[in-house]
Amino acid sequence: ASMASCRCSAAAVLAVLLATGVAAKVTVVERSGELVLRCNSAPVQWSTGSHEKELNLGRLSSDPRGMYSCENGSRDVLQVYVRMCENCIDLDPGTISGIVVADVIITLLIAVAVSCVSGSEGGGASRASDKQVLIANEQLYQPLKKGEASEYSQISGSRPRRK
């Protein structure tokens, strides 16, 4: 990822303010890939013991974190937690639109391929199984022979039953 995308990522995940009033005293600045806290009150006294107006927390790639305060009579605390993305990809509008257009084109090609494959089967001659033979209504039932109660009455008489 480029330095510009790292800066955007760092700004997105930079600092969490825990106490009210800290935002007015401490400003979080990212400069040349380093995280810097600037105390806006005077006299300057950081919780780390430094008296400088700016406190450099180090490179953003080293994920600086911790509890910091700029003391001026009160002890408001600022918690800093930076987590840099190692394998981030910067997605600009051109890249996103390219992905969407490619997805639509591929979907259309698959739809055309499926319709061509399924359409080729229907064009052939009709199969014999597709034809339905209609029979007359009076042929649906066989008339029973005289003296038989059911169609299966002759089966039991020819063989002895097993017990």
mmCIF file with all atom_site columns, C-alpha atoms in Angstrom:
data_model
loop_
_atom_site.group_PDB
_atom_site.id
_atom_site.type_symbol
_atom_site.label_atom_id
_atom_site.label_alt_id
_atom_site.label_comp_id
_atom_site.label_asym_id
_atom_site.label_entity_id
_atom_site.label_seq_id
_atom_site.pdbx_PDB_ins_code
_atom_site.Cartn_x
_atom_site.Cartn_y
_atom_site.Cartn_z
_atom_site.occupancy
_atom_site.B_iso_or_equiv
_atom_site.pdbx_formal_charge
_atom_site.auth_seq_id
_atom_site.auth_comp_id
_atom_site.auth_asym_id
_atom_site.auth_atom_id
_atom_site.pdbx_PDB_model_num
ATOM 1   C CA . ALA A 1 1   ? 0.000   0.000   0.000   1.00 0.00 ? 1   ALA A CA 1
ATOM 2   C CA . SER A 1 2   ? 1.191   3.494   -0.696  1.00 0.00 ? 2   SER A CA 1
ATOM 3   C CA . MET A 1 3   ? 1.977   6.086   1.958   1.00 0.00 ? 3   MET A CA 1
ATOM 4   C CA . ALA A 1 4   ? -1.227  7.983   1.091   1.00 0.00 ? 4   ALA A CA 1
ATOM 5   C CA . SER A 1 5   ? -3.363  4.925   1.766   1.00 0.00 ? 5   SER A CA 1
ATOM 6   C CA . CYS A 1 6   ? -1.466  4.299   5.017   1.00 0.00 ? 6   CYS A CA 1
ATOM 7   C CA . ARG A 1 7   ? -2.255  7.844   6.116   1.00 0.00 ? 7   ARG A CA 1
ATOM 8   C CA . CYS A 1 8   ? -5.936  7.365   5.356   1.00 0.00 ? 8   CYS A CA 1
ATOM 9   C CA . SER A 1 9   ? -5.939  4.054   7.219   1.00 0.00 ? 9   SER A CA 1
ATOM 10  C CA . ALA A 1 10  ? -4.166  5.601   10.186  1.00 0.00 ? 10  ALA A CA 1
ATOM 11  C CA . ALA A 1 11  ? -6.622  8.481   10.322  1.00 0.00 ? 11  ALA A CA 1
ATOM 12  C CA . ALA A 1 12  ? -9.518  6.025   10.305  1.00 0.00 ? 12  ALA A CA 1
ATOM 13  C CA . VAL A 1 13  ? -8.281  4.027   13.292  1.00 0.00 ? 13  VAL A CA 1
ATOM 14  C CA . LEU A 1 14  ? -6.265  6.596   15.157  1.00 0.00 ? 14  LEU A CA 1
ATOM 15  C CA . ALA A 1 15  ? -7.238  7.566   18.684  1.00 0.00 ? 15  ALA A CA 1
ATOM 16  C CA . VAL A 1 16  ? -10.029 7.047   21.180  1.00 0.00 ? 16  VAL A CA 1
ATOM 17  C CA . LEU A 1 17  ? -10.852 9.821   23.606  1.00 0.00 ? 17  LEU A CA 1
ATOM 18  C CA . LEU A 1 18  ? -11.898 8.543   27.003  1.00 0.00 ? 18  LEU A CA 1
ATOM 19  C CA . ALA A 1 19  ? -12.367 11.733  28.978  1.00 0.00 ? 19  ALA A CA 1
ATOM 20  C CA . THR A 1 20  ? -14.167 14.906  28.010  1.00 0.00 ? 20  THR A CA 1
ATOM 21  C CA . GLY A 1 21  ? -11.978 17.968  27.703  1.00 0.00 ? 21  GLY A CA 1
ATOM 22  C CA . VAL A 1 22  ? -8.989  16.075  26.355  1.00 0.00 ? 22  VAL A CA 1
ATOM 23  C CA . ALA A 1 23  ? -9.902  16.886  22.774  1.00 0.00 ? 23  ALA A CA 1
ATOM 24  C CA . ALA A 1 24  ? -9.405  20.594  23.436  1.00 0.00 ? 24  ALA A CA 1
ATOM 25  C CA . LYS A 1 25  ? -6.003  20.040  25.074  1.00 0.00 ? 25  LYS A CA 1
ATOM 26  C CA . VAL A 1 26  ? -4.451  17.340  22.875  1.00 0.00 ? 26  VAL A CA 1
ATOM 27  C CA . THR A 1 27  ? -4.301  17.256  19.088  1.00 0.00 ? 27  THR A CA 1
ATOM 28  C CA . VAL A 1 28  ? -3.366  14.061  17.254  1.00 0.00 ? 28  VAL A CA 1
ATOM 29  C CA . VAL A 1 29  ? -1.192  14.716  14.199  1.00 0.00 ? 29  VAL A CA 1
ATOM 30  C CA . GLU A 1 30  ? 0.271   12.313  11.673  1.00 0.00 ? 30  GLU A CA 1
ATOM 31  C CA . ARG A 1 31  ? 3.501   13.600  10.162  1.00 0.00 ? 31  ARG A CA 1
ATOM 32  C CA . SER A 1 32  ? 5.805   11.687  7.786   1.00 0.00 ? 32  SER A CA 1
ATOM 33  C CA . GLY A 1 33  ? 4.498   8.303   8.886   1.00 0.00 ? 33  GLY A CA 1
ATOM 34  C CA . GLU A 1 34  ? 4.856   9.102   12.605  1.00 0.00 ? 34  GLU A CA 1
ATOM 35  C CA . LEU A 1 35  ? 2.167   9.764   15.207  1.00 0.00 ? 35  LEU A CA 1
ATOM 36  C CA . VAL A 1 36  ? 2.582   12.983  17.178  1.00 0.00 ? 36  VAL A CA 1
ATOM 37  C CA . LEU A 1 37  ? 0.481   14.248  20.103  1.00 0.00 ? 37  LEU A CA 1
ATOM 38  C CA . ARG A 1 38  ? 0.423   18.040  20.502  1.00 0.00 ? 38  ARG A CA 1
ATOM 39  C CA . CYS A 1 39  ? -0.519  19.620  23.842  1.00 0.00 ? 39  CYS A CA 1
ATOM 40  C CA . ASN A 1 40  ? -2.474  22.850  23.379  1.00 0.00 ? 40  ASN A CA 1
ATOM 41  C CA . SER A 1 41  ? -2.291  24.021  26.986  1.00 0.00 ? 41  SER A CA 1
ATOM 42  C CA . ALA A 1 42  ? 0.528   25.752  28.850  1.00 0.00 ? 42  ALA A CA 1
ATOM 43  C CA . PRO A 1 43  ? 2.576   24.839  30.824  1.00 0.00 ? 43  PRO A CA 1
ATOM 44  C CA . VAL A 1 44  ? 3.160   21.464  29.127  1.00 0.00 ? 44  VAL A CA 1
ATOM 45  C CA . GLN A 1 45  ? 3.591   18.378  31.292  1.00 0.00 ? 45  GLN A CA 1
ATOM 46  C CA . TRP A 1 46  ? 3.078   14.962  29.667  1.00 0.00 ? 46  TRP A CA 1
ATOM 47  C CA . SER A 1 47  ? 2.409   11.885  31.774  1.00 0.00 ? 47  SER A CA 1
ATOM 48  C CA . THR A 1 48  ? 5.668   10.472  30.372  1.00 0.00 ? 48  THR A CA 1
ATOM 49  C CA . GLY A 1 49  ? 7.600   13.318  32.042  1.00 0.00 ? 49  GLY A CA 1
ATOM 50  C CA . SER A 1 50  ? 8.327   15.308  28.888  1.00 0.00 ? 50  SER A CA 1
ATOM 51  C CA . HIS A 1 51  ? 7.871   19.101  28.836  1.00 0.00 ? 51  HIS A CA 1
ATOM 52  C CA . GLU A 1 52  ? 7.902   19.455  25.036  1.00 0.00 ? 52  GLU A CA 1
ATOM 53  C CA . LYS A 1 53  ? 4.803   20.784  23.282  1.00 0.00 ? 53  LYS A CA 1
ATOM 54  C CA . GLU A 1 54  ? 4.773   17.721  20.984  1.00 0.00 ? 54  GLU A CA 1
ATOM 55  C CA . LEU A 1 55  ? 5.162   14.092  22.008  1.00 0.00 ? 55  LEU A CA 1
ATOM 56  C CA . ASN A 1 56  ? 6.342   11.783  19.207  1.00 0.00 ? 56  ASN A CA 1
ATOM 57  C CA . LEU A 1 57  ? 4.905   8.268   19.646  1.00 0.00 ? 57  LEU A CA 1
ATOM 58  C CA . GLY A 1 58  ? 6.952   6.752   16.815  1.00 0.00 ? 58  GLY A CA 1
ATOM 59  C CA . ARG A 1 59  ? 6.229   5.196   13.448  1.00 0.00 ? 59  ARG A CA 1
ATOM 60  C CA . LEU A 1 60  ? 2.650   4.251   12.576  1.00 0.00 ? 60  LEU A CA 1
ATOM 61  C CA . SER A 1 61  ? 3.874   0.884   11.299  1.00 0.00 ? 61  SER A CA 1
ATOM 62  C CA . SER A 1 62  ? 5.003   -0.007  14.845  1.00 0.00 ? 62  SER A CA 1
ATOM 63  C CA . ASP A 1 63  ? 1.369   0.362   16.078  1.00 0.00 ? 63  ASP A CA 1
ATOM 64  C CA . PRO A 1 64  ? 1.849   2.957   18.851  1.00 0.00 ? 64  PRO A CA 1
ATOM 65  C CA . ARG A 1 65  ? -0.561  2.643   21.747  1.00 0.00 ? 65  ARG A CA 1
ATOM 66  C CA . GLY A 1 66  ? -0.906  3.654   25.351  1.00 0.00 ? 66  GLY A CA 1
ATOM 67  C CA . MET A 1 67  ? -2.480  6.077   27.826  1.00 0.00 ? 67  MET A CA 1
ATOM 68  C CA . TYR A 1 68  ? -1.258  9.675   27.606  1.00 0.00 ? 68  TYR A CA 1
ATOM 69  C CA . SER A 1 69  ? -2.234  12.878  29.360  1.00 0.00 ? 69  SER A CA 1
ATOM 70  C CA . CYS A 1 70  ? -1.260  16.501  29.012  1.00 0.00 ? 70  CYS A CA 1
ATOM 71  C CA . GLU A 1 71  ? -1.442  17.721  32.604  1.00 0.00 ? 71  GLU A CA 1
ATOM 72  C CA . ASN A 1 72  ? -2.500  21.252  33.446  1.00 0.00 ? 72  ASN A CA 1
ATOM 73  C CA . GLY A 1 73  ? -4.102  21.030  36.852  1.00 0.00 ? 73  GLY A CA 1
ATOM 74  C CA . SER A 1 74  ? -6.403  18.189  35.772  1.00 0.00 ? 74  SER A CA 1
ATOM 75  C CA . ARG A 1 75  ? -5.510  14.698  34.652  1.00 0.00 ? 75  ARG A CA 1
ATOM 76  C CA . ASP A 1 76  ? -7.628  13.934  31.589  1.00 0.00 ? 76  ASP A CA 1
ATOM 77  C CA . VAL A 1 77  ? -6.414  10.800  29.829  1.00 0.00 ? 77  VAL A CA 1
ATOM 78  C CA . LEU A 1 78  ? -6.145  10.100  26.115  1.00 0.00 ? 78  LEU A CA 1
ATOM 79  C CA . GLN A 1 79  ? -5.951  6.468   25.030  1.00 0.00 ? 79  GLN A CA 1
ATOM 80  C CA . VAL A 1 80  ? -4.158  5.927   21.729  1.00 0.00 ? 80  VAL A CA 1
ATOM 81  C CA . TYR A 1 81  ? -4.540  2.648   19.869  1.00 0.00 ? 81  TYR A CA 1
ATOM 82  C CA . VAL A 1 82  ? -3.279  2.452   16.288  1.00 0.00 ? 82  VAL A CA 1
ATOM 83  C CA . ARG A 1 83  ? -3.546  -0.719  14.233  1.00 0.00 ? 83  ARG A CA 1
ATOM 84  C CA . MET A 1 84  ? -2.124  -0.433  10.732  1.00 0.00 ? 84  MET A CA 1
ATOM 85  C CA . CYS A 1 85  ? -3.391  -2.633  7.945   1.00 0.00 ? 85  CYS A CA 1
ATOM 86  C CA . GLU A 1 86  ? -0.528  -4.676  6.496   1.00 0.00 ? 86  GLU A CA 1
ATOM 87  C CA . ASN A 1 87  ? -2.143  -5.947  3.284   1.00 0.00 ? 87  ASN A CA 1
ATOM 88  C CA . CYS A 1 88  ? -4.554  -3.121  2.511   1.00 0.00 ? 88  CYS A CA 1
ATOM 89  C CA . ILE A 1 89  ? -5.586  -2.238  -1.015  1.00 0.00 ? 89  ILE A CA 1
ATOM 90  C CA . ASP A 1 90  ? -6.614  1.314   -1.799  1.00 0.00 ? 90  ASP A CA 1
ATOM 91  C CA . LEU A 1 91  ? -9.929  1.117   -3.662  1.00 0.00 ? 91  LEU A CA 1
ATOM 92  C CA . ASP A 1 92  ? -10.607 4.218   -5.698  1.00 0.00 ? 92  ASP A CA 1
ATOM 93  C CA . PRO A 1 93  ? -13.889 4.733   -7.607  1.00 0.00 ? 93  PRO A CA 1
ATOM 94  C CA . GLY A 1 94  ? -12.283 3.580   -10.886 1.00 0.00 ? 94  GLY A CA 1
ATOM 95  C CA . THR A 1 95  ? -11.261 0.233   -9.391  1.00 0.00 ? 95  THR A CA 1
ATOM 96  C CA . ILE A 1 96  ? -14.680 -0.367  -7.849  1.00 0.00 ? 96  ILE A CA 1
ATOM 97  C CA . SER A 1 97  ? -16.506 0.482   -11.095 1.00 0.00 ? 97  SER A CA 1
ATOM 98  C CA . GLY A 1 98  ? -14.144 -1.811  -13.026 1.00 0.00 ? 98  GLY A CA 1
ATOM 99  C CA . ILE A 1 99  ? -14.939 -4.706  -10.687 1.00 0.00 ? 99  ILE A CA 1
ATOM 100 C CA . VAL A 1 100 ? -18.697 -4.089  -11.015 1.00 0.00 ? 100 VAL A CA 1
ATOM 101 C CA . VAL A 1 101 ? -18.577 -3.867  -14.841 1.00 0.00 ? 101 VAL A CA 1
ATOM 102 C CA . ALA A 1 102 ? -16.465 -7.038  -15.094 1.00 0.00 ? 102 ALA A CA 1
ATOM 103 C CA . ASP A 1 103 ? -18.897 -8.862  -12.795 1.00 0.00 ? 103 ASP A CA 1
ATOM 104 C CA . VAL A 1 104 ? -21.899 -7.843  -14.942 1.00 0.00 ? 104 VAL A CA 1
ATOM 105 C CA . ILE A 1 105 ? -20.145 -8.900  -18.177 1.00 0.00 ? 105 ILE A CA 1
ATOM 106 C CA . ILE A 1 106 ? -19.162 -12.302 -16.758 1.00 0.00 ? 106 ILE A CA 1
ATOM 107 C CA . THR A 1 107 ? -22.704 -12.865 -15.466 1.00 0.00 ? 107 THR A CA 1
ATOM 108 C CA . LEU A 1 108 ? -24.152 -12.068 -18.912 1.00 0.00 ? 108 LEU A CA 1
ATOM 109 C CA . LEU A 1 109 ? -21.675 -14.419 -20.620 1.00 0.00 ? 109 LEU A CA 1
ATOM 110 C CA . ILE A 1 110 ? -22.605 -17.249 -18.252 1.00 0.00 ? 110 ILE A CA 1
ATOM 111 C CA . ALA A 1 111 ? -26.322 -16.612 -18.869 1.00 0.00 ? 111 ALA A CA 1
ATOM 112 C CA . VAL A 1 112 ? -25.803 -16.736 -22.661 1.00 0.00 ? 112 VAL A CA 1
ATOM 113 C CA . ALA A 1 113 ? -23.757 -19.944 -22.371 1.00 0.00 ? 113 ALA A CA 1
ATOM 114 C CA . VAL A 1 114 ? -26.424 -21.627 -20.231 1.00 0.00 ? 114 VAL A CA 1
ATOM 115 C CA . SER A 1 115 ? -29.204 -20.613 -22.620 1.00 0.00 ? 115 SER A CA 1
ATOM 116 C CA . CYS A 1 116 ? -27.229 -21.917 -25.628 1.00 0.00 ? 116 CYS A CA 1
ATOM 117 C CA . VAL A 1 117 ? -26.556 -25.269 -23.961 1.00 0.00 ? 117 VAL A CA 1
ATOM 118 C CA . SER A 1 118 ? -30.125 -25.728 -22.756 1.00 0.00 ? 118 SER A CA 1
ATOM 119 C CA . GLY A 1 119 ? -31.612 -24.505 -26.059 1.00 0.00 ? 119 GLY A CA 1
ATOM 120 C CA . SER A 1 120 ? -29.693 -27.038 -28.183 1.00 0.00 ? 120 SER A CA 1
ATOM 121 C CA . GLU A 1 121 ? -31.421 -30.007 -26.514 1.00 0.00 ? 121 GLU A CA 1
ATOM 122 C CA . GLY A 1 122 ? -34.958 -28.823 -27.314 1.00 0.00 ? 122 GLY A CA 1
ATOM 123 C CA . GLY A 1 123 ? -34.344 -28.431 -31.066 1.00 0.00 ? 123 GLY A CA 1
ATOM 124 C CA . GLY A 1 124 ? -34.062 -32.182 -31.857 1.00 0.00 ? 124 GLY A CA 1
ATOM 125 C CA . ALA A 1 125 ? -36.801 -34.641 -32.834 1.00 0.00 ? 125 ALA A CA 1
ATOM 126 C CA . SER A 1 126 ? -39.317 -35.525 -30.162 1.00 0.00 ? 126 SER A CA 1
ATOM 127 C CA . ARG A 1 127 ? -38.728 -38.745 -28.292 1.00 0.00 ? 127 ARG A CA 1
ATOM 128 C CA . ALA A 1 128 ? -41.168 -41.624 -28.080 1.00 0.00 ? 128 ALA A CA 1
ATOM 129 C CA . SER A 1 129 ? -41.451 -41.134 -24.325 1.00 0.00 ? 129 SER A CA 1
ATOM 130 C CA . ASP A 1 130 ? -42.768 -37.615 -24.912 1.00 0.00 ? 130 ASP A CA 1
ATOM 131 C CA . LYS A 1 131 ? -45.782 -38.931 -26.861 1.00 0.00 ? 131 LYS A CA 1
ATOM 132 C CA . GLN A 1 132 ? -48.796 -39.866 -24.835 1.00 0.00 ? 132 GLN A CA 1
ATOM 133 C CA . VAL A 1 133 ? -51.047 -42.599 -26.170 1.00 0.00 ? 133 VAL A CA 1
ATOM 134 C CA . LEU A 1 134 ? -54.657 -41.869 -25.451 1.00 0.00 ? 134 LEU A CA 1
ATOM 135 C CA . ILE A 1 135 ? -56.944 -44.862 -24.958 1.00 0.00 ? 135 ILE A CA 1
ATOM 136 C CA . ALA A 1 136 ? -60.685 -44.969 -25.211 1.00 0.00 ? 136 ALA A CA 1
ATOM 137 C CA . ASN A 1 137 ? -62.704 -44.645 -22.013 1.00 0.00 ? 137 ASN A CA 1
ATOM 138 C CA . GLU A 1 138 ? -64.281 -48.110 -22.239 1.00 0.00 ? 138 GLU A CA 1
ATOM 139 C CA . GLN A 1 139 ? -60.857 -49.780 -22.384 1.00 0.00 ? 139 GLN A CA 1
ATOM 140 C CA . LEU A 1 140 ? -59.800 -48.510 -18.975 1.00 0.00 ? 140 LEU A CA 1
ATOM 141 C CA . TYR A 1 141 ? -61.465 -51.334 -17.066 1.00 0.00 ? 141 TYR A CA 1
ATOM 142 C CA . GLN A 1 142 ? -61.609 -55.038 -17.814 1.00 0.00 ? 142 GLN A CA 1
ATOM 143 C CA . PRO A 1 143 ? -64.912 -56.683 -17.134 1.00 0.00 ? 143 PRO A CA 1
ATOM 144 C CA . LEU A 1 144 ? -64.789 -59.473 -14.517 1.00 0.00 ? 144 LEU A CA 1
ATOM 145 C CA . LYS A 1 145 ? -65.504 -62.990 -15.659 1.00 0.00 ? 145 LYS A CA 1
ATOM 146 C CA . LYS A 1 146 ? -68.641 -64.620 -14.469 1.00 0.00 ? 146 LYS A CA 1
ATOM 147 C CA . GLY A 1 147 ? -68.279 -66.283 -11.091 1.00 0.00 ? 147 GLY A CA 1
ATOM 148 C CA . GLU A 1 148 ? -65.115 -64.448 -9.985  1.00 0.00 ? 148 GLU A CA 1
ATOM 149 C CA . ALA A 1 149 ? -65.308 -62.024 -7.098  1.00 0.00 ? 149 ALA A CA 1
ATOM 150 C CA . SER A 1 150 ? -62.093 -60.239 -7.974  1.00 0.00 ? 150 SER A CA 1
ATOM 151 C CA . GLU A 1 151 ? -59.381 -60.286 -10.542 1.00 0.00 ? 151 GLU A CA 1
ATOM 152 C CA . TYR A 1 152 ? -56.988 -62.049 -8.138  1.00 0.00 ? 152 TYR A CA 1
ATOM 153 C CA . SER A 1 153 ? -59.290 -64.877 -7.048  1.00 0.00 ? 153 SER A CA 1
ATOM 154 C CA . GLN A 1 154 ? -57.692 -67.300 -9.490  1.00 0.00 ? 154 GLN A CA 1
ATOM 155 C CA . ILE A 1 155 ? -54.194 -66.880 -7.984  1.00 0.00 ? 155 ILE A CA 1
ATOM 156 C CA . SER A 1 156 ? -54.901 -68.492 -4.621  1.00 0.00 ? 156 SER A CA 1
ATOM 157 C CA . GLY A 1 157 ? -56.514 -71.597 -6.110  1.00 0.00 ? 157 GLY A CA 1
ATOM 158 C CA . SER A 1 158 ? -53.573 -72.760 -8.193  1.00 0.00 ? 158 SER A CA 1
ATOM 159 C CA . ARG A 1 159 ? -50.907 -72.942 -5.451  1.00 0.00 ? 159 ARG A CA 1
ATOM 160 C CA . PRO A 1 160 ? -51.112 -74.219 -1.916  1.00 0.00 ? 160 PRO A CA 1
ATOM 161 C CA . ARG A 1 161 ? -50.563 -71.619 0.780   1.00 0.00 ? 161 ARG A CA 1
ATOM 162 C CA . ARG A 1 162 ? -47.503 -71.846 2.976   1.00 0.00 ? 162 ARG A CA 1
ATOM 163 C CA . LYS A 1 163 ? -47.941 -71.730 6.679   1.00 0.00 ? 163 LYS A CA 1
#
